[in-house]
Coordinates of N, CA and C in Angstrom, one line a residue:
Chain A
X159 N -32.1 -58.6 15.3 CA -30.7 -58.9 15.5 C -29.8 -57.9 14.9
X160 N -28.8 -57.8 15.0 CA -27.4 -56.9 14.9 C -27.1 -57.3 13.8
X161 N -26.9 -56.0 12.7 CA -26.6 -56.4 11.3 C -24.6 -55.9 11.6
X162 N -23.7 -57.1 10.9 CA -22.8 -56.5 11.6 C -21.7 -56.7 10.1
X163 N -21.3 -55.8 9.8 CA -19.9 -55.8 8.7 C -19.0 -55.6 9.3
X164 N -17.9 -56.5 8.2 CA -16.5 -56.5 8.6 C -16.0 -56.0 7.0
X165 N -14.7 -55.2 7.0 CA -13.9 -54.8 6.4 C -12.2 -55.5 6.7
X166 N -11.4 -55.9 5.9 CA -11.7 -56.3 4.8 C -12.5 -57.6 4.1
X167 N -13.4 -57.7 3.3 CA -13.9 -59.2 3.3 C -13.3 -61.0 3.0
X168 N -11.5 -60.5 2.7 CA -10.8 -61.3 2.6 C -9.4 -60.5 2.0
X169 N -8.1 -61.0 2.1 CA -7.0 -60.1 2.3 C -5.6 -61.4 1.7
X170 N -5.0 -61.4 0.9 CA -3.8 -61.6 0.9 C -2.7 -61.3 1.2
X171 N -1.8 -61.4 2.5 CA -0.7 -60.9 3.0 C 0.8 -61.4 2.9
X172 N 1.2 -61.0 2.9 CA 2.9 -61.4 3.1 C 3.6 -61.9 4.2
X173 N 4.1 -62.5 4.6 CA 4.8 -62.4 5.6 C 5.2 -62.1 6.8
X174 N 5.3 -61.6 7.4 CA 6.0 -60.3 8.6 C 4.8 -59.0 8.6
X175 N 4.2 -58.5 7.6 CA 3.1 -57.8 7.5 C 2.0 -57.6 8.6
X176 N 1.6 -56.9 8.9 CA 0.3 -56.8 9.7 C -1.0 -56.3 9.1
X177 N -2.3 -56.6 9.6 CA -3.4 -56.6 9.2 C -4.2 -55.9 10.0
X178 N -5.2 -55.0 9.9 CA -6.4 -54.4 10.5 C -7.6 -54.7 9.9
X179 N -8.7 -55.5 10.6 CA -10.3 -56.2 10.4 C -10.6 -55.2 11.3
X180 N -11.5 -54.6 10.5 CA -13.1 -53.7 10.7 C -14.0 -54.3 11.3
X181 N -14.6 -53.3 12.1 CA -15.9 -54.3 12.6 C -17.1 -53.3 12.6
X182 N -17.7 -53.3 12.4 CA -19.3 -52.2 12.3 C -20.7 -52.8 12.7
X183 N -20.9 -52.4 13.9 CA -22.4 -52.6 14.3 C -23.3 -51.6 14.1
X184 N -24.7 -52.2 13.6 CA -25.5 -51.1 13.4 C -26.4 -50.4 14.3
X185 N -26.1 -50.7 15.6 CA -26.9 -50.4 17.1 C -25.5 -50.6 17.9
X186 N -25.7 -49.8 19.3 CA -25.3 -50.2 20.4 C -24.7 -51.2 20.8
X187 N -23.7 -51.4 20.8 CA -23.9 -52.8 21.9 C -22.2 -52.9 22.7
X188 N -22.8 -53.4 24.2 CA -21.1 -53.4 25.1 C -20.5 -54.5 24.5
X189 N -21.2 -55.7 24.4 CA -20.1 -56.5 24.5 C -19.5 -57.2 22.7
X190 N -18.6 -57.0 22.7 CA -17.7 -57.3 21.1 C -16.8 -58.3 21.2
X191 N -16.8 -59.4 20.4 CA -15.7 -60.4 20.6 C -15.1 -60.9 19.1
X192 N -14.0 -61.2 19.3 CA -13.3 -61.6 18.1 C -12.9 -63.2 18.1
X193 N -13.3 -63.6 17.1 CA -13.2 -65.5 17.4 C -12.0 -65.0 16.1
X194 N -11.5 -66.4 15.9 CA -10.9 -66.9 14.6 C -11.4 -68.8 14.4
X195 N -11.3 -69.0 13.1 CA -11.8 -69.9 12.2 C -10.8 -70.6 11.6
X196 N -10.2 -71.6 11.6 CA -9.4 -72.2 10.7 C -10.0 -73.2 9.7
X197 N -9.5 -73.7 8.8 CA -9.7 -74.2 7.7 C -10.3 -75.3 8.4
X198 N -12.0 -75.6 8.0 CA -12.1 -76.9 8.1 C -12.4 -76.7 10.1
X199 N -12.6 -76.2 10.6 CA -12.3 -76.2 11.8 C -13.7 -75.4 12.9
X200 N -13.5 -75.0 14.2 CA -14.7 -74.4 14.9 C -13.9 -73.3 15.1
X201 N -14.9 -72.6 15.8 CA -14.6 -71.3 16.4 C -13.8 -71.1 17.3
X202 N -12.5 -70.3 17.6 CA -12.1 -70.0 18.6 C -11.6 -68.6 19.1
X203 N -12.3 -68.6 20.6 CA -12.4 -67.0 21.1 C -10.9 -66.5 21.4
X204 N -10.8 -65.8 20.3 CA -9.4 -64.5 20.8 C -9.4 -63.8 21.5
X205 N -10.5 -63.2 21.8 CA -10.8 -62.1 23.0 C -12.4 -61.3 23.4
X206 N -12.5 -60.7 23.9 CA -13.6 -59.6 24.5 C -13.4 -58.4 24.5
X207 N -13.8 -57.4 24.3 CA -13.6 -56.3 23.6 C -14.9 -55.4 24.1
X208 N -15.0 -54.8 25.4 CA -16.2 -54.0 25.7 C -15.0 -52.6 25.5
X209 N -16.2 -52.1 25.2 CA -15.7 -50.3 25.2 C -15.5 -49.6 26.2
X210 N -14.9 -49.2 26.4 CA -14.4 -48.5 28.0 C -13.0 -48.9 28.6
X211 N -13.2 -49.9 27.8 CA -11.9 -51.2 28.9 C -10.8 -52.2 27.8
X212 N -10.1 -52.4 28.6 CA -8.7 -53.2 27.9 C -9.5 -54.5 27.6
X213 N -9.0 -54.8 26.3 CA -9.7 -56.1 25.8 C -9.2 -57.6 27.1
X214 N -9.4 -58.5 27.1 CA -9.2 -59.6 27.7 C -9.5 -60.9 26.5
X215 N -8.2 -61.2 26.7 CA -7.1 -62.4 25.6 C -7.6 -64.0 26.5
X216 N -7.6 -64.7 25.3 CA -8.1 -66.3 26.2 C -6.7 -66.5 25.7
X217 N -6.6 -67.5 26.3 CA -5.3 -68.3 26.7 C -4.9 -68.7 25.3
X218 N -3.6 -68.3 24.9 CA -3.0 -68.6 23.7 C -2.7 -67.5 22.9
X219 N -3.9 -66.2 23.1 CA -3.5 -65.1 22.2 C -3.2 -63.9 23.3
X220 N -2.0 -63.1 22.8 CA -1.7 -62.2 23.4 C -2.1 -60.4 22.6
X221 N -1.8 -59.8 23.7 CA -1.8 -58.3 22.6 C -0.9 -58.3 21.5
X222 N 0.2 -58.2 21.8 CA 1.3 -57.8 21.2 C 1.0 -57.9 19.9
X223 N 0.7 -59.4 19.6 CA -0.3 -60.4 17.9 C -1.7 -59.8 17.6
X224 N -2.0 -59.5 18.5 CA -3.5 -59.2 18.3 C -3.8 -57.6 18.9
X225 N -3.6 -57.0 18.9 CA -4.1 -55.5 19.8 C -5.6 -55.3 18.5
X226 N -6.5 -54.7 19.9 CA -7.5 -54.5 19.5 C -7.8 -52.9 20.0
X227 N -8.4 -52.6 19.0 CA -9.1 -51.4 19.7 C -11.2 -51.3 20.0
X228 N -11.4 -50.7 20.6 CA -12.3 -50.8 20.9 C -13.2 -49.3 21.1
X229 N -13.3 -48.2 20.5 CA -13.1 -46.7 20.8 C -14.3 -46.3 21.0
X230 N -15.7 -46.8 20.6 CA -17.4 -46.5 20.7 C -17.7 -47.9 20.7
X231 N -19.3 -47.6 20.8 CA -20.2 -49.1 21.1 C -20.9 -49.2 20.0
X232 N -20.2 -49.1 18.9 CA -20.3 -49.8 17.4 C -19.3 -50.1 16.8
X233 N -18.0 -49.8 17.0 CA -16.5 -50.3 16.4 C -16.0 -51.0 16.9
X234 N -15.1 -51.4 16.5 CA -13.9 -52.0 17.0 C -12.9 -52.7 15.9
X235 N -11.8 -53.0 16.2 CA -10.8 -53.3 15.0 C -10.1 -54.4 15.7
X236 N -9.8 -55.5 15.2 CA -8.5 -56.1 15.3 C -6.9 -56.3 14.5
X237 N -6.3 -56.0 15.0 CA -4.9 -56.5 13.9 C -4.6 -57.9 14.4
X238 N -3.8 -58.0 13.1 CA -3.1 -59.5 13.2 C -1.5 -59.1 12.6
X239 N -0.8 -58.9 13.9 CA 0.4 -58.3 13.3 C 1.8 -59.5 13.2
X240 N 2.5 -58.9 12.5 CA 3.9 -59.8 11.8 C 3.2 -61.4 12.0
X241 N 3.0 -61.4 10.7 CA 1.7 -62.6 10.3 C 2.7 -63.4 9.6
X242 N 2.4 -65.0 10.1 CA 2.9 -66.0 9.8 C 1.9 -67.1 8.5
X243 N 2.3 -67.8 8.2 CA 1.1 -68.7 7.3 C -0.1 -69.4 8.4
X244 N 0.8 -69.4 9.6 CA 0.0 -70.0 10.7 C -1.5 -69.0 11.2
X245 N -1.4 -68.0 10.7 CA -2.5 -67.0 10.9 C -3.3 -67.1 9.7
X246 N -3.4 -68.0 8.6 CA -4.4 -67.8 7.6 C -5.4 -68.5 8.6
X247 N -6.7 -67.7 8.4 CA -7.9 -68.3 8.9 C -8.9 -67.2 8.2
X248 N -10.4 -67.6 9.2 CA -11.3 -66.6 8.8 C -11.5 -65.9 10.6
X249 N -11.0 -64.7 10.2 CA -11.6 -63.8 11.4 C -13.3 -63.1 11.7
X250 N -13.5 -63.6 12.6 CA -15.2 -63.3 12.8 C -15.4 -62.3 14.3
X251 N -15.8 -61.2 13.8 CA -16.4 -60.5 14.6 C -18.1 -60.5 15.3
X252 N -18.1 -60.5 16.3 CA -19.4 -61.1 17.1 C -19.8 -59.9 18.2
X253 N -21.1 -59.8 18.1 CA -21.9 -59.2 19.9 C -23.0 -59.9 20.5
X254 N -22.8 -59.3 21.1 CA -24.4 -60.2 22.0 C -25.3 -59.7 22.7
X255 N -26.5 -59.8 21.8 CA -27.6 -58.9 22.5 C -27.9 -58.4 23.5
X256 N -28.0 -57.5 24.7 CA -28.1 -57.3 25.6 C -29.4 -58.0 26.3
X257 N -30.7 -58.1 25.6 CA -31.9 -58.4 26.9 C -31.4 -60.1 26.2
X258 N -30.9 -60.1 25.1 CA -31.9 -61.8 25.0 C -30.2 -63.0 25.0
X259 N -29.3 -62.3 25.1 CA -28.0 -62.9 25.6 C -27.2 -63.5 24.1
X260 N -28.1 -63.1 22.8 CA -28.1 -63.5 21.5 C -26.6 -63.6 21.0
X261 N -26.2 -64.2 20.5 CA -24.3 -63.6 19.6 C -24.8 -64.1 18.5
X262 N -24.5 -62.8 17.3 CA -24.5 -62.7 16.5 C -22.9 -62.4 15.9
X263 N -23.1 -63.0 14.6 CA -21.6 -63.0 13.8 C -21.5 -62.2 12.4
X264 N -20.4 -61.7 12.4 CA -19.9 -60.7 11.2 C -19.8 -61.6 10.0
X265 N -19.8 -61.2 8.6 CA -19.5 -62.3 7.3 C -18.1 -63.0 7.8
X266 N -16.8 -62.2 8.5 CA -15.5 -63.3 8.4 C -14.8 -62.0 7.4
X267 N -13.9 -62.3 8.0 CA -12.3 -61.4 6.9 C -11.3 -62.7 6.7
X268 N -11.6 -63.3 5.1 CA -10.8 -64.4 5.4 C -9.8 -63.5 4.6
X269 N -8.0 -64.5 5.5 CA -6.9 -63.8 5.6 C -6.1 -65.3 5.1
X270 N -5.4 -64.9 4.3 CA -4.0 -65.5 4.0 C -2.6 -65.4 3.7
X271 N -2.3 -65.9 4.4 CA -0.3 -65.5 4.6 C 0.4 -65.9 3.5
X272 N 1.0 -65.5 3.1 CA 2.2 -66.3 2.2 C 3.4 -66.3 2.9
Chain B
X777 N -10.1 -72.8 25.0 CA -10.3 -74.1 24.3 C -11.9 -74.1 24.2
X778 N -12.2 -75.4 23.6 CA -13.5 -75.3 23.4 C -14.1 -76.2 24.4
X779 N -15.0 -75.9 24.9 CA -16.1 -76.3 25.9 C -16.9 -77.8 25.6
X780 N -17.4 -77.3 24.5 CA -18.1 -78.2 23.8 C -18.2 -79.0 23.2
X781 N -18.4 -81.2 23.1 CA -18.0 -81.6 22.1 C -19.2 -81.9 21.8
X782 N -19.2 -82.3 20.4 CA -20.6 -82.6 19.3 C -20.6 -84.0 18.7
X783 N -21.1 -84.9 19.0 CA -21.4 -86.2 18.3 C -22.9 -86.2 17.7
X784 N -22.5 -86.9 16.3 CA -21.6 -87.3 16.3 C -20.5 -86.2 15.0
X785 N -19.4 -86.6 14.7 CA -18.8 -85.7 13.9 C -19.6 -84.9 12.6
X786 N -19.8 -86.3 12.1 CA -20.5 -85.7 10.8 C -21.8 -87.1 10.4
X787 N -22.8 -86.5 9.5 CA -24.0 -87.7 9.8 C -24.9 -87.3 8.8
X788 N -25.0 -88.4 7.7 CA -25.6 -88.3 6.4 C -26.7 -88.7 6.3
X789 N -27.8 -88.2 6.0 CA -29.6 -89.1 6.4 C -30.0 -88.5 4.4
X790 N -31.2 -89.5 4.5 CA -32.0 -89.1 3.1 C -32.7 -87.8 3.6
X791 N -33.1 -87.0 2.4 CA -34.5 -86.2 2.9 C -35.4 -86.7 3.4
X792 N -35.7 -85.4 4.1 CA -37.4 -86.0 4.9 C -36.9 -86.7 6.1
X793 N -35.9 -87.2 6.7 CA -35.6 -87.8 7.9 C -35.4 -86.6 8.8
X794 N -35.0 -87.1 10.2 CA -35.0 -86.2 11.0 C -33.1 -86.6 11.5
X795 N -32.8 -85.4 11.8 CA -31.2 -85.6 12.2 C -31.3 -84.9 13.3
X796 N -30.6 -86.1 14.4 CA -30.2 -85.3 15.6 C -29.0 -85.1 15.7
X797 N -28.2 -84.0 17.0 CA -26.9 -83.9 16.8 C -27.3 -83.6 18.6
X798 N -26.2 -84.1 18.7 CA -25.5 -84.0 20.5 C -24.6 -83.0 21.1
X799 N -24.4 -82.7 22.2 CA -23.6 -81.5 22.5 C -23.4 -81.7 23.8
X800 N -21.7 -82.3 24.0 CA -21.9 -82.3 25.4 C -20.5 -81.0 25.9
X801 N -20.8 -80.9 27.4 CA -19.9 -79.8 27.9 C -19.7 -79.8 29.2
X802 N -18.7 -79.1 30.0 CA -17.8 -79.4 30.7 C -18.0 -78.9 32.2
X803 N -18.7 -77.8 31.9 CA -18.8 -76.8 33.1 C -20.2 -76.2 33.0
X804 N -20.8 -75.9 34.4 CA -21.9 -74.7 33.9 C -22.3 -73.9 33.6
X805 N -23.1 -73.4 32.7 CA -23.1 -72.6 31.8 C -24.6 -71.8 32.2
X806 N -24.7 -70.4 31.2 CA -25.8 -69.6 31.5 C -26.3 -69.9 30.6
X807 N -26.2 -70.2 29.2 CA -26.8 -70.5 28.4 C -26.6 -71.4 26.9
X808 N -27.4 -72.0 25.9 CA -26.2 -72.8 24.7 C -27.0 -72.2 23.8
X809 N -26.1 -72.0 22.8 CA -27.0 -71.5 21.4 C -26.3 -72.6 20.4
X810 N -27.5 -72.5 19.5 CA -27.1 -73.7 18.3 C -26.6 -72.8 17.3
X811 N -26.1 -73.2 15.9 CA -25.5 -72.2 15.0 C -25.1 -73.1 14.1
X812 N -25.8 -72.4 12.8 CA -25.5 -73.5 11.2 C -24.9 -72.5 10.4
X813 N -24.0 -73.2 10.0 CA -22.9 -72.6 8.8 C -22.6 -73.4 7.6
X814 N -23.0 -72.9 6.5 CA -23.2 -73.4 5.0 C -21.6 -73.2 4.9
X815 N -20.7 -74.4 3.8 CA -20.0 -74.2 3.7 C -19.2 -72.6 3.3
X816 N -18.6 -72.2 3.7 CA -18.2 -71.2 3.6 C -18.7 -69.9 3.3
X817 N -19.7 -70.1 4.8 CA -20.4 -68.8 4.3 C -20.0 -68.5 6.4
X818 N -20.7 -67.1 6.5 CA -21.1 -67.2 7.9 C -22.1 -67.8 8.3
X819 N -22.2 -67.5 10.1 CA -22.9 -68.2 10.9 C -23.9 -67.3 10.9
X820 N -25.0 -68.6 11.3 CA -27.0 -68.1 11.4 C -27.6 -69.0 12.7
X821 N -27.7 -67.7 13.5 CA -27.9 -68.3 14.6 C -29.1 -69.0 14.2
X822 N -29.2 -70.3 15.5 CA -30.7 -70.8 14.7 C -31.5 -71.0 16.5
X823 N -31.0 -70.8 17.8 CA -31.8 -71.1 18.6 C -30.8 -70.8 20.1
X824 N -31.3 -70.0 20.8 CA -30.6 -70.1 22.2 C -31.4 -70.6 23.4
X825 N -30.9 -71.4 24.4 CA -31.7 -71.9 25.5 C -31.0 -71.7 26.6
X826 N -32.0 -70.9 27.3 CA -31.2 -70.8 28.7 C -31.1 -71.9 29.6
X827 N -30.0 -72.0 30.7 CA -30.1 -73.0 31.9 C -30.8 -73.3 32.4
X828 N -31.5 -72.5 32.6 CA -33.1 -72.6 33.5 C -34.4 -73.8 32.6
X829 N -34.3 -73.8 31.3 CA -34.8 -74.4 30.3 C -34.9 -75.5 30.0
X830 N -35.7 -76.6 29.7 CA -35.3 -77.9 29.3 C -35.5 -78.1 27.6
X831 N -36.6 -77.2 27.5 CA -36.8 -77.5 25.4 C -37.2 -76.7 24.9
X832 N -37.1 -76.0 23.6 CA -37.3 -74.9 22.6 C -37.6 -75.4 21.5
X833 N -38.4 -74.6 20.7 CA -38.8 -75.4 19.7 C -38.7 -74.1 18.7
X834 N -38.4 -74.1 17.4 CA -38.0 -73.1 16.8 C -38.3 -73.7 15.1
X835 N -39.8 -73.5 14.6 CA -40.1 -74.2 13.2 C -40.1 -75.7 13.4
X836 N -39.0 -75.9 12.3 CA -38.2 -77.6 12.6 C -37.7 -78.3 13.2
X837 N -37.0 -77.0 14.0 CA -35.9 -77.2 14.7 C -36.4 -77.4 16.6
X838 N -36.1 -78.2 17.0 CA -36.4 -78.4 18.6 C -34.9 -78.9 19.4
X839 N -34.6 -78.2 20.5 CA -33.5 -77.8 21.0 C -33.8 -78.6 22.5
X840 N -33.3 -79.6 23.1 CA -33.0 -79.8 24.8 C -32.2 -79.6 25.4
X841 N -32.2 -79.4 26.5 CA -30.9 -79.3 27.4 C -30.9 -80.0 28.9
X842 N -30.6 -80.7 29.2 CA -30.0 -81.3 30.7 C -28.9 -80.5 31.3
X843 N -28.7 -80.3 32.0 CA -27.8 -79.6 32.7 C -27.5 -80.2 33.5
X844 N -28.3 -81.4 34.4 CA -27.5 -82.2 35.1 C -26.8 -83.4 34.3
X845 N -26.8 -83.4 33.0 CA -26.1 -84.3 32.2 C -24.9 -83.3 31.6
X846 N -25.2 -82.2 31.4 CA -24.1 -81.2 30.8 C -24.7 -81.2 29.7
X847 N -25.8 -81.8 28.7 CA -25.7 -82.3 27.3 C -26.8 -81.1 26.6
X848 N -26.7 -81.1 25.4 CA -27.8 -80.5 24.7 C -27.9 -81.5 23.0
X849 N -29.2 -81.5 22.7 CA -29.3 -81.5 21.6 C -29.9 -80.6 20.8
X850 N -29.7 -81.2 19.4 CA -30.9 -80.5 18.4 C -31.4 -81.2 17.5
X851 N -32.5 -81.3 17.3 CA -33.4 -82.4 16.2 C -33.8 -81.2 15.0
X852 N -33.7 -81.6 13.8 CA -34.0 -81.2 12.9 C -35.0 -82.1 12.3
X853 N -36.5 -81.7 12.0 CA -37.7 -82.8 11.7 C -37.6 -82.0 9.8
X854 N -38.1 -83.3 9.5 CA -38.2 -83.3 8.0 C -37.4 -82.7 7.2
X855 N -35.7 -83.3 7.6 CA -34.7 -82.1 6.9 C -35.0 -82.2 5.2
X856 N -34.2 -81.4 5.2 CA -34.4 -80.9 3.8 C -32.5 -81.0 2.8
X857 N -32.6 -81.2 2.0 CA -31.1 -80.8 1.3 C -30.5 -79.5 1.5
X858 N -31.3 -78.4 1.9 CA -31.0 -77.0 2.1 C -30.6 -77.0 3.5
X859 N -30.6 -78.1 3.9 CA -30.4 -78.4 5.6 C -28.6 -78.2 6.0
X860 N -28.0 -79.6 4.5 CA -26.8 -79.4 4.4 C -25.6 -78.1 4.8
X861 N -25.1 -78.7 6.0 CA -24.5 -77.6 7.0 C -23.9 -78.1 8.0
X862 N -22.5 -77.1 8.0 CA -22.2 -77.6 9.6 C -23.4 -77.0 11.2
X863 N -23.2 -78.0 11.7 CA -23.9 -77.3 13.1 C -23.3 -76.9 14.0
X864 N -23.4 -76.2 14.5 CA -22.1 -75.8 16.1 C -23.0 -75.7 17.7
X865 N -22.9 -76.2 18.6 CA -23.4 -75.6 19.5 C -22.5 -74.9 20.4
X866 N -22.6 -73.9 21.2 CA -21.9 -72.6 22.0 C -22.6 -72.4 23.3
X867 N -21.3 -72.8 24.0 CA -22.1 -72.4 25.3 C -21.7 -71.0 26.4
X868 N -22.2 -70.6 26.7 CA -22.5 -68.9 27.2 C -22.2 -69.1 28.9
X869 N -21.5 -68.7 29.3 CA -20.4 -68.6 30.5 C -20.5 -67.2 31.0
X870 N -21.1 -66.9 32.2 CA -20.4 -65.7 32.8 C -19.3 -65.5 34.6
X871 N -18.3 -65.8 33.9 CA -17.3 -65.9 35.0 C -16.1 -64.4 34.8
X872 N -17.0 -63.5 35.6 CA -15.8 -62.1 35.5 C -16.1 -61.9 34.3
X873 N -17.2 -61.8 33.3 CA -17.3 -62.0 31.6 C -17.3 -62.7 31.3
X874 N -18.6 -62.1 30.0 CA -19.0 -63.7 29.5 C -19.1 -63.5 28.4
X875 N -18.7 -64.9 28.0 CA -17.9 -65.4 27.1 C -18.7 -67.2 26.5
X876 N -18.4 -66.7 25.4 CA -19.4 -67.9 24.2 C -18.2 -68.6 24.0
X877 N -18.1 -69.9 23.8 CA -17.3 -70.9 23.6 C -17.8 -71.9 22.9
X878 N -17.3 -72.3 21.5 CA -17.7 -73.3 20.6 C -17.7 -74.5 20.6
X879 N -17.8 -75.7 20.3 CA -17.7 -76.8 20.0 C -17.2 -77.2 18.6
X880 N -16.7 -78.5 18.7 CA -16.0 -78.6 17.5 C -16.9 -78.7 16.1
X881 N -18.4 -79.1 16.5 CA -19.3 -78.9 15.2 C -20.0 -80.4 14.7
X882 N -20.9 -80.9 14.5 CA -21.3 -81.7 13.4 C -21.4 -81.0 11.6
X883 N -20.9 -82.1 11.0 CA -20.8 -81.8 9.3 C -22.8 -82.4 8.9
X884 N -23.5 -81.9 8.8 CA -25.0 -82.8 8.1 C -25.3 -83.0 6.7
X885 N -25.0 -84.0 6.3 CA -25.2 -83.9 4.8 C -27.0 -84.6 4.3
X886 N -27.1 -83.9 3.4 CA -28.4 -84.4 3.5 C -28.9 -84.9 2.2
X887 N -29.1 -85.6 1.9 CA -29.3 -86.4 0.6 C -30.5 -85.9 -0.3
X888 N -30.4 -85.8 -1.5 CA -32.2 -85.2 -2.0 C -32.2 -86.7 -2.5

């Protein structure tokens, strides 16, 4: 499986501020996705993130809040920009194996607003 | 949104029992993976089954799936206290991209 770090490992923010989460895979891989985590809560998919191509937003999150980049097939970054308290969560970076269809998950950048 | 719901929420057994957990969903899918998360730690996958599939067996852990029910489970035999964990099942969708989608989770507490 895909050993995968995230930068930062947790973050205290301000208000109005924005954030950039790391993501680092140690192989190859197209496909990259960004969930978020809320307190107490399940996973839910922010987006897809293959390299080559404009990310694709699930229903609720837009670019504007979230712009991702995606520049090789081991990076990728998400921001969380002009951050509300409503954005503390844990952000999780994820890929999925190509032959065995596997998703694997990053430690989490947990994030909190004040 | 999530795809997936999980009964039951949360479900406390002594050691040494076996705990099942349910997973039902909405649409069809290519594939479901199960996934345990120790409080506040990350996720460890623990088993994926494809559609084509009816049961997986992985150590302790044994995984079904119906597809004409939409449902999946997972039995955990002879849990253990180190079992203690949320469970999640995710189901694997390829429509124009594919895309993993969670369920809300079972909490397993497990008694020593």
């Amino acid at each position: 499986s895909a050993v995968i770090s995230q930068k930062p490992s947790r973050d205290i923010c301000q208000r109005g501020t924005s954030l950039t989460i790391q993501c680092q895979v140690d192989s190859q891989v197209t496909m990259m996705f960004w969930y978020r985590q809320q307190p107490g809560q399940s996973l839910t998919l922010i987006a897809t993130a293959n390299q080559g191509s404009e990310a694709t937003y699930e229903s609720g999150f837009v670019i504007d809040k979230f712009p991702i980049s995606r520049p090789n097939l081991t990076f990728s970054t998400l921001t969380v920009s002009n951050m509300s308290p409503e954005d503390s969560s844990i952000y999780l970076c994820s890929v999925q194996d190509r032959a065995s269809y596997e998703q694997y998950f990053g430690p989490g950048t947990r994030l909190t607003v004040t | 949104s999530q795809q997936g719901e999980e009964d039951p929420q949360a479900l406390s057994i002594q050691e040494g029992e076996n705990a099942t957990m349910n997973c039902s969903y909405k649409t069809s899918i290519n594939n479901l993976q199960w996934y345990r998360q120790n409080s506040g730690r990350g996720l460890v996958h623990l088993i994926l089954i494809r559609s084509n599939e009816r049961e997986k067996h992985s150590g302790r852990l044994r995984v079904t799936l119906d597809t004409s029910k939409k449902s999946s489970s997972l039995l955990i035999t002879a849990s253990r206290a180190a079992d203690t964990a949320s469970y999640f099942c995710a189901t694997g969708r390829n429509t124009g991209g594919f895309k993993t989608i969670f369920g809300a989770g079972t909490r397993l507490f497990v008694k020593a």
